Structures are given as C-alpha cells and as structure tokens.
XYZ file of C-alpha atoms in Angstrom:
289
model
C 119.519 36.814 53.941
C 121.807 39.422 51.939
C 123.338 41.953 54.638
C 121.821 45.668 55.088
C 125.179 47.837 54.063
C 124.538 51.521 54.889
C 127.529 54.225 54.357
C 127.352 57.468 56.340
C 126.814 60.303 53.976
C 129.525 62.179 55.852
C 132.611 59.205 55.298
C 135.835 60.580 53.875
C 137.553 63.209 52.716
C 136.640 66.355 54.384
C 137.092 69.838 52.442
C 140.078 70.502 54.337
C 141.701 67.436 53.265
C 140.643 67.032 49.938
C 141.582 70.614 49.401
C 145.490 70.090 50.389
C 145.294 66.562 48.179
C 144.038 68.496 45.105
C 146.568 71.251 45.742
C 149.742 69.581 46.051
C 148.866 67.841 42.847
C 147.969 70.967 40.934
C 151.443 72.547 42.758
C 153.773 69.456 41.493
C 152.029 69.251 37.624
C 152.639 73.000 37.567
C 156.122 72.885 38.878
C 157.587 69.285 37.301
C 161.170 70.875 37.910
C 161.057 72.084 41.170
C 161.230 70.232 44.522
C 157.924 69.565 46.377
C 157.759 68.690 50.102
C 155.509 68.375 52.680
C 156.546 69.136 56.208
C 155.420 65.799 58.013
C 152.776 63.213 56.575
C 149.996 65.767 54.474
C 147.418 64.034 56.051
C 146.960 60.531 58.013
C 146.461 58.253 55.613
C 149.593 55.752 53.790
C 148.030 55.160 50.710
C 147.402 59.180 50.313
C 151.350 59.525 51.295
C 152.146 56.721 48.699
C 150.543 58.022 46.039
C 151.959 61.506 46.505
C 155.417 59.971 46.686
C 155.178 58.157 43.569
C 153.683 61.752 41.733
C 157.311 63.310 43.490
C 155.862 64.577 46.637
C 158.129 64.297 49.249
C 157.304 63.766 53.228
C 159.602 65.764 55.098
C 160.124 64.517 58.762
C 162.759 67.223 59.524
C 164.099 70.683 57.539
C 166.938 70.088 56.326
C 169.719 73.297 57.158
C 169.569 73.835 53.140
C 166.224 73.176 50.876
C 165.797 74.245 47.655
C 162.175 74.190 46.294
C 158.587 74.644 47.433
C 157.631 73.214 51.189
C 153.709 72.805 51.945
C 152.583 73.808 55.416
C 150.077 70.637 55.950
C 146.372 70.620 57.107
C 147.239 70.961 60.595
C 149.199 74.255 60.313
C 152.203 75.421 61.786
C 153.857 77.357 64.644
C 155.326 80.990 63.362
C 158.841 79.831 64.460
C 158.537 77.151 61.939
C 157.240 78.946 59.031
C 160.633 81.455 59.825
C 162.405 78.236 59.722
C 161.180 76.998 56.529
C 162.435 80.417 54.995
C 165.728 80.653 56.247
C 166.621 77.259 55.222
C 165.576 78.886 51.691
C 162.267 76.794 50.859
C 159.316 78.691 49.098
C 156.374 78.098 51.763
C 153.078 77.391 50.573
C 150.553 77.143 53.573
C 147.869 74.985 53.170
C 146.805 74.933 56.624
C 143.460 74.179 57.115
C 140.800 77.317 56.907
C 139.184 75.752 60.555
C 142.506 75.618 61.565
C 143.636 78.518 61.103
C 140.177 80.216 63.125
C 141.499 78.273 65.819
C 144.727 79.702 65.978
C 143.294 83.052 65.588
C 141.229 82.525 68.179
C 143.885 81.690 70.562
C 145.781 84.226 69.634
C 142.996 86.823 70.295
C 142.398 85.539 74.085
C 145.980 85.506 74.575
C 146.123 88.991 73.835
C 143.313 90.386 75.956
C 144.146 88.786 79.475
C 142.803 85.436 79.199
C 144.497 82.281 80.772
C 143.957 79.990 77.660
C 142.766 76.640 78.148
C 143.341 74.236 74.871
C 141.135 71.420 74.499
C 142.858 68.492 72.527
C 145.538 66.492 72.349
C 149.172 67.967 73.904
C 151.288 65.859 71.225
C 148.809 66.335 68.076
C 150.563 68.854 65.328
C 147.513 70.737 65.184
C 147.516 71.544 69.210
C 151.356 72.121 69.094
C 150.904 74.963 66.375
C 147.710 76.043 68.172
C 149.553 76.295 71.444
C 152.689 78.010 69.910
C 150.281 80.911 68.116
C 148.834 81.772 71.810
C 152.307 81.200 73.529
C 153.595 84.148 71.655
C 151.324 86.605 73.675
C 150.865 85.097 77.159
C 152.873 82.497 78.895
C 149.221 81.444 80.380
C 148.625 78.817 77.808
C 147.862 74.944 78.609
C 146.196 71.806 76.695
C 144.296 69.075 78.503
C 141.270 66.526 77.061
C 140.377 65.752 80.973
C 139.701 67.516 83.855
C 142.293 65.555 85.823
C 145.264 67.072 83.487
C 143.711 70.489 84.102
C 143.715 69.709 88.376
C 147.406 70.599 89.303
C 146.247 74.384 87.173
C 143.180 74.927 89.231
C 144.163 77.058 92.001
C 146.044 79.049 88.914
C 142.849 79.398 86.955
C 140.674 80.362 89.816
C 142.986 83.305 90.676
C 143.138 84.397 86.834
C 139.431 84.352 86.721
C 139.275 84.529 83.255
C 139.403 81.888 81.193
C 139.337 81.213 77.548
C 138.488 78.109 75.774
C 139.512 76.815 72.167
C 139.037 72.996 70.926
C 140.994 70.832 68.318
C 139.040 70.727 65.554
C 138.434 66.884 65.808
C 137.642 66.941 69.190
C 134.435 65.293 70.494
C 131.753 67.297 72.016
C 131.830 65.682 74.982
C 135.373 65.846 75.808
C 135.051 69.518 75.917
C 131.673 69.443 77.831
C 133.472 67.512 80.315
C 136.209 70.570 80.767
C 133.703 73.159 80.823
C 131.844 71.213 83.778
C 135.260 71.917 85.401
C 136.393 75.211 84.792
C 132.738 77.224 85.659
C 133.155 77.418 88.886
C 136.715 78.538 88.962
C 135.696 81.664 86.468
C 134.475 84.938 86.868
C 134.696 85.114 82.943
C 134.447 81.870 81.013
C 134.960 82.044 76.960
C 134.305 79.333 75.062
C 135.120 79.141 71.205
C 133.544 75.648 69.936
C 135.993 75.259 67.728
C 135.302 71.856 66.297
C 135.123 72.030 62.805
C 131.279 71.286 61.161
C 132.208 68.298 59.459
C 133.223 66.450 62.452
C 130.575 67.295 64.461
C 128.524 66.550 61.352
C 130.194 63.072 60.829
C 129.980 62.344 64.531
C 126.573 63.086 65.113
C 125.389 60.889 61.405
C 127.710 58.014 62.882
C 125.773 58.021 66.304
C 122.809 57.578 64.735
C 123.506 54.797 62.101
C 125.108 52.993 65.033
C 121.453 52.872 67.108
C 120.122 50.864 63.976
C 123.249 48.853 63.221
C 124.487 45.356 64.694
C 127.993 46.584 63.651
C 129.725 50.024 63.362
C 133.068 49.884 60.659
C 135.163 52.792 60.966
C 137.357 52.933 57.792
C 140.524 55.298 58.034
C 144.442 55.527 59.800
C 144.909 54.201 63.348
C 146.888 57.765 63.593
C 143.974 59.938 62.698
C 142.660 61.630 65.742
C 139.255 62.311 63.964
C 139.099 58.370 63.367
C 139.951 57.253 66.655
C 137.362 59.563 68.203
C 134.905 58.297 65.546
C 135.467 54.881 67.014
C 135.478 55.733 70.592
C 132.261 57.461 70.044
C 130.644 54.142 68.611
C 131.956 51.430 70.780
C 129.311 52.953 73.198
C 126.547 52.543 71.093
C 126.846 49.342 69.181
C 129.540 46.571 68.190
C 132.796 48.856 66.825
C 135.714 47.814 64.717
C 138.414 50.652 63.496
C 140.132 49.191 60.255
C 142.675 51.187 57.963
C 141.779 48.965 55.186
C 139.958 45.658 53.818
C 142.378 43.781 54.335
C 141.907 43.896 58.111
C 138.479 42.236 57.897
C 139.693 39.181 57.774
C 140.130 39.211 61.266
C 136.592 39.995 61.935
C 135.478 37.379 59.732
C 133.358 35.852 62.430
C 132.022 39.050 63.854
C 130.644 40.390 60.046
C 129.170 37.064 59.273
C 126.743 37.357 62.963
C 126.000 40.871 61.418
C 123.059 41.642 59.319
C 122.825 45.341 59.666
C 126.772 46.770 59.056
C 126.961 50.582 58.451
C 130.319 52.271 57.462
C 131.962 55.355 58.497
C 135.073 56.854 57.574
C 137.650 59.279 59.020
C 138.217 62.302 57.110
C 141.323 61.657 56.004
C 140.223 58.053 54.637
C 140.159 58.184 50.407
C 137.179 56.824 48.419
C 138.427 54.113 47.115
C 139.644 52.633 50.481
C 136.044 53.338 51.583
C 134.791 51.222 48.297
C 137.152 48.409 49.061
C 135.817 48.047 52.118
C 131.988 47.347 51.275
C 132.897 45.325 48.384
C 134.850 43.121 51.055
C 132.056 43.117 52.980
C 129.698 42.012 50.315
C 131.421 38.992 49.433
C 131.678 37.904 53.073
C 129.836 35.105 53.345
C-alpha cells in the first residue's frame, strides 16, 4: 500500500522569517558595494546562512572595534546597549527584529516601568530572551527568566512580597510551559499580569501539529536542531504519536526502519525550515520503500 503523506499547512517559514530572508536580499542587490552583516546566524537554519554567504551576506559572531557597512539586527532583536554598540563601531544598523518581538520587548518594558516584578517565560540563554530581558532591565532590577516553576522557587518569597507580578513569554514558547508558571505564581500575587506573548503562528503551527499527530503513525519535524520553535514542535509530538526531529533528508536514513512500519507519516516544519528542505523531505519519503 502507497503511504498517506500529509504536510501541516502551517510548516515553514513564518512571516517573521521570511520577511528578514527577503530583506537582506533586497538590502545586498541594492547595495552590491557596501558591506552586509548580520549580527549572529539571521535565523536557525545552515542552508539559509549558506546561501546568504554565497549572495555576500556575512554572519557576524562578534563586532568588530571598526565596521564599515550596513549590520542587520536579526529576527530575535537586540538589547539597546548593543544597537549603541553597533553605532559606535561605525556600522549603519538596519533592525529587522521581528514585529512579535519587538511587542514583547515593549511589553516588558511597560511592566518594568509601572512597579511590576517581571517574570520572563523562555529560555535564559536564547537571543531573543537576552534582548527581552535587557529592554526590562533598563527600568527595574526586578527582572528574571525561568521555563519551570522549580527555576522560579529560590524567587518565591521575593515575588510574594512584591505582590505584583508581570508575565511576558518567548514567542516560541509552548502554551503549556507558561500554564505551568502561572499555576505557580497565583497564589504568591495580589496582582498577576499576563501578556501571552507567543506569537500566532506558533501557537497556530503547534496546535495543526497536535492534531495531525492523533491521526498519524509518525510525526517528522523538518527544521535546525538549534531552533527553539522546532525543538518545542518535537517535544510537543513525542507525546502524542511516534516523533523524529530531522534538519534534513538526509537524516532519514537512519529511520529507515521506522518510515517503512509507517503508513500514515505527516510533516511539520519549524519556522525557520525553507521550502525546499521541506520538499526534499517528502520526496525522500516517497521513494522509501
């Protein structure tokens, strides 16, 4: 019997990532003389950095003390101290930080500001947490980041004398990782804010995945083993059904056993994952015997 291959509707490139793609192409064919760089990888995903290295875009893992050209704020945004930095080392900025991103931040920034101990729901090391965090640490030291309610124990008897607390979530995040923290902090506030700041196409992509998953023998997630919206995509499923998280076809092979006991396969993909690593994929799949 020929296999059942669905792909999720919501696989791939969100707007917020096909939107900084699309613009540092437009930037470098409308400046071929001038320097491009991005400040750390423009989005998760090697083959997007490859290609925009062969075009002359150029991943920037540090600023250099002297630049000369344009430097692209990524997807994930920035802290202000960096964006000063960027300047003085006499780059042009161009921010393409992420629209959702950027509500985030501004959100942070406005419980900061009136009296709220800030509770940041995501990942402490994740670029987009670290320029979160450094927006609200610029007006109130009361700022921390946790995914469990374990990290957010040794704070409690803190929070509970602050009694109010605000809430903002990584974009990416799952649902129920901040359900989870908002179990813990009600009791603890007089005055709990929460911002649901996940961004609509991961809660859309999350919730489409969940369902395939209930019909499917086998769950593919497509997309970098570095993309925090792709690893939560594959924690979500690995409850549901069988799960494997691939950044490209060529890791199939090591499923080969797995696809071939599988009738009904449905494919998701991070939002950082391209098309045509998406379309690789289910052609792979097809030919499997």
């Amino acid at each position: 019997m020929p296999k059942e291959i669905t792909l999720a509707k919501f696989a791939g490139f969100c707007y917020g990532v096909k939107r900084a793609v699309e613009t540092v192409k437009k930037l470098k064919a409308e400046n071929p003389d001038k320097n491009i760089y991005v400040l750390g990888e423009l989005i998760h995903n090697t083959q997007v950095i490859e290609e925009l290295s062969a075009l002359g875009i150029k991943t920037l893992n540090e600023l250099p003390q002297k630049g000369n050209g344009i430097c692209v704020v990524r997807s994930h945004g920035e802290s202000p101290e960096v964006f000063k930095k960027i300047e003085e080392s006499g780059f042009e900025v161009y921010d393409l930080t992420c629209p959702d991103v950027k509500k985030v931040q501004q959100k942070a920034i406005e419980l900061a500001k009136d009296g709220y101990y800030v509770v940041i729901v995501g990942k402490s090391e994740h670029p987009e947490v670290v320029a979160i965090k450094a927006n609200a640490l610029q007006y109130s030291q009361k700022v921390i980041v946790a995914t469990t309610p374990e990290q957010l124990k040794p704070y409690e008897k803190e929070l509970k004398e602050h009694k109010k607390i605000g809430v903002v979530v990584q974009t990416t995040q799952m649902i129920s990782t901040l359900n989870d923290i908002i179990q813990f902090l009600t009791p603890l506030s007089k005055e709990l804010h929460i911002a649901n700041t996940i961004c609509q196409s991961t809660a859309m992509r999350q919730s489409e995945a969940k369902e395939l998953a209930k019909d499917s023998d086998l769950m593919i997630v497509a997309g970098s083993k570095k993309s925090a919206n792709t690893t939560h995509l594959a924690e979500v499923l690995k409850d549901i059904t069988k799960t494997i998280h691939i950044e490209t076809e060529k890791e199939l092979d090591n499923y080969k056993d797995l696809i071939e006991s599988s009738q009904k396969i449905s494919i998701t993909a991070g939002a950082s994952t391209p098309d045509n690593v998406i379309a690789k994929v289910i052609e792979q799949i097809r030919v499997s015997p």
